[in-house]
């Protein structure tokens, strides 16, 4: 179906919004009135700009507080409407959104509302314009879509139809099933927004917390499916008021917006992009570094060996068990020191995974490689982390490891007991947290946990994990508290060990410290969990954090941060599937203290 | 009364919080458990640090999910409590907060809860510790203060009392009147927090939106008065969970916190700082500038004359009617160009106004002046704007104008019709918006309007006006959307004219432009207000914005921004008291466009 978006959903001036919308690939726009009032472009200029960009103007909105008023006020409202028809003529827009009235002057009289809307539609029709009447969830007398439809039906005018809005319907727990009772040709427009489930005033909820479909908790696909079943053939159009998107860049928000509509079409059974081929494990994590010495030190101390070198690029492969870390000195490196640049994901069908991601607007990573290098399927996640879809060492598929020549181990010391990458934590730009979880969940096919708010000494730290069904891939998506620091994003790689005490001891013996954990933490651990004294002493001496749930236990500890990256060691017992969220506050405070030398 | 604050109310590590709390002038602290767990200081270290800083440790908190559980779990909970008593002994804390249980295992059995709390109190008493039992608003079975008190009464143990928390009481619309039925000596502790009135889930409301008393909408003073009437003599203690304070600096937040307690004491009739002497008008606005040329240009075009020069400082006085602008080239000047540094307020009793502000923790401005200069009463507002309390040209008081020697007018052109300063708009640091309105309202004695959210192209722009009863002083407190840009704060001075069209024409004739307003705005103005065509044309040609309400009309226009400051011209008719909020979106977009040359 055609895809459209209201200009209010993006930040910046109208001309930049239109460019971002067209560049992302939308077919049309709803022109939000305030955006037109705020631009120095005339309506004719906007019309030309949209035509140049290949965008249709699908709706002009909103027209407020029109219907069911005393006669004198009706005359004023009709005059007001004619002035807006003038603007629409200049714009070349032929559909006007009329929201149900919130004005104290409006009367609770459906027949009067229908009669006055009929008059409005009559005048509109003479100008070649149609009217889409929509129930606001907080309308004074009309606040449900079926009520709005009854009035439209009663008015019975060819230039009058209804506009459905998923937020207004679902925020009041309305049953979208009744949509199929509306003749499809009388649904003039369909606006779509999701929202996180929040117990709060619906007007505030709508104005500040709407989000793109799939990012929240409403069944937007159910509304779309019902409208299509009813016969609606107009555009799917996003109308999102969101405090975060208001501040984020229009270009990336527009791409995220269109991706959410593509996924919504899939959910509603209206389109079938290539199916997800969910990853089953980590093939590698790739770090960029200008100076490799600090990384070599900690990797060596963790028991990794340098196992290979790329045949055409300055990339080293460090390996221990199935855990593989690439150290890339050719990518320029960040001024802030080593950083995580890419993740390799073991994928049953790498080409299909890449096709799906590409169809869902993930930028394909340019495959700069030597003539003999193995072809790689790779895309960029919303935070620009590169995702490589791999089949490591499988005879049915070229393996990225074929591009590495083996090297003798760099040290004779024993390995540290690390068996594989347990999880990777990626700090997201603050305005892309919801988009990131939608991406990893729906584009890659992972499952998302609940979002958690964790206490950092300098604010709240949000975290949401996505994982494959068997736990082979786990990614923790985080967003740090300070919006000013989005360019300093720390990531970490958690390595699984079967004997964390031994691995931690090796690290210490090899001179690579662990993050010191305050003594007070262990007193509390004892109070809460009544831990066996010998174990408690060991944890305390090693700086190992501990958590348990009804299924098992979790032990973890951290290396100091190198540049923008650090390592975590984790040991899971039983069925523990979490990440030790209980300990996040203490760990974050310890990292702040360590960074600032407190 | 003694004043205390929970460490969770401030950002940063525990040691920095304690320093900020002591420096602000608090008497004691509540140690929040997570702050202790996250510090490398031992409990003994914390005890010493507090003693050094002159802070008593008034409470250790929280102890959760204790009461009304099966026997096996009781044993575990008692063991857990003993471990916490160990910590408290090391801390030297003798009061433990126990929150009503939220655990699914807890039973709805008051007698059992009382019996188990009695056992806990018995063990506590042996360690010299007392227990304060508090009802959480979302407790599983106990969620009101009177219910918690009934259980405490039933347990009847000298080491067991109740803790009252204004948020938990008032967030559920509880009647604090029943507090006076509790014997004062059984109220072991009183925690205080305010919150803006919001229709949302009470747990989320509590965790993210609590604020300091006076910043929100709850009658915290009523709770304090009732507790004091009941005989409570312990500390007034703040416990505030707030997403903004979590990110703001601890030192300034601690001062704001203590100020709110001082004002709360005044509201509750427990203290009487010098009474407010509300200002009646603007004596002057002072701009700092390294280069005065751009300012002289616009002031001259507006019709101001240079009317005097300070006898000992490089400050010029520009005047038109009763509007006076000081241009100070000696303050160093900001790199960003001219900025607003100070406001002079006509005050009936300048010395008393300064004494009140000083008693309420406003820093006194150092009075660097020449030996013959007039003494000035001046303090700094929370955003560091200097406020001078003045009596201009009154025989009963020295006047700041005495320090200026008259000068012949700088130009022979006619004045521009400006009669006085209508209002001044001050952009606040994003984390001090609520504090600023508390300061101007309660310290200075102005009235506050509602807070408004206005649409800026790059986010929401919050605005709240404070004004004297007769409109002689109006200050608009704003906070701009992007938290990263708090160091670039724009302020503006609005000048009243009786003929804005003539004043705007003079500006144009003198080559000083006005902010261009989009044509589309005027089409909408006509649609909404059916404005007389000649007037509409004049507004359109002059770039004058328009608003009206049931009492009168408002006309306003803007100069371009010079450095960090711009001027607004305003004309009010009838009883219009607002600021043209309806036009803010268009104006902000026009300013962004002008700044970026779009």
mmCIF file of C-alpha atoms in Angstrom, chain B residues 30 43 52 73 82 93 103 152 160 164 186 206 208 245 254-256 312 324 333 379 432 437 449 481 505 509 561:
data_model
loop_
_atom_site.group_PDB
_atom_site.id
_atom_site.type_symbol
_atom_site.label_atom_id
_atom_site.label_comp_id
_atom_site.label_asym_id
_atom_site.label_seq_id
_atom_site.Cartn_x
_atom_site.Cartn_y
_atom_site.Cartn_z
ATOM 1 C CA UNK B 30 19.131 9.590 55.182
ATOM 2 C CA UNK B 43 30.347 2.227 56.804
ATOM 3 C CA UNK B 52 33.512 15.702 59.836
ATOM 4 C CA UNK B 73 10.432 -16.645 55.329
ATOM 5 C CA UNK B 82 20.346 -8.527 61.601
ATOM 6 C CA UNK B 93 22.660 4.969 62.386
ATOM 7 C CA UNK B 103 5.988 -9.162 47.974
ATOM 8 C CA UNK B 152 2.284 -0.075 64.671
ATOM 9 C CA UNK B 160 8.591 0.591 66.662
ATOM 10 C CA UNK B 164 5.096 9.417 57.258
ATOM 11 C CA UNK B 186 5.283 7.425 67.625
ATOM 12 C CA UNK B 206 6.816 8.465 42.408
ATOM 13 C CA UNK B 208 10.432 9.686 38.124
ATOM 14 C CA UNK B 245 17.823 15.839 39.550
ATOM 15 C CA UNK B 254 21.229 20.519 47.364
ATOM 16 C CA UNK B 255 20.860 24.295 47.694
ATOM 17 C CA UNK B 256 17.525 24.217 45.852
ATOM 18 C CA UNK B 312 33.224 54.553 38.122
ATOM 19 C CA UNK B 324 16.239 51.739 30.877
ATOM 20 C CA UNK B 333 31.443 39.863 27.936
ATOM 21 C CA UNK B 379 21.354 38.694 44.835
ATOM 22 C CA UNK B 432 16.406 24.351 37.025
ATOM 23 C CA UNK B 437 9.596 29.367 39.183
ATOM 24 C CA UNK B 449 0.944 31.240 35.593
ATOM 25 C CA UNK B 481 14.478 21.752 24.170
ATOM 26 C CA UNK B 505 8.099 51.524 10.971
ATOM 27 C CA UNK B 509 13.335 53.281 8.414
ATOM 28 C CA UNK B 561 19.093 38.214 17.777
#
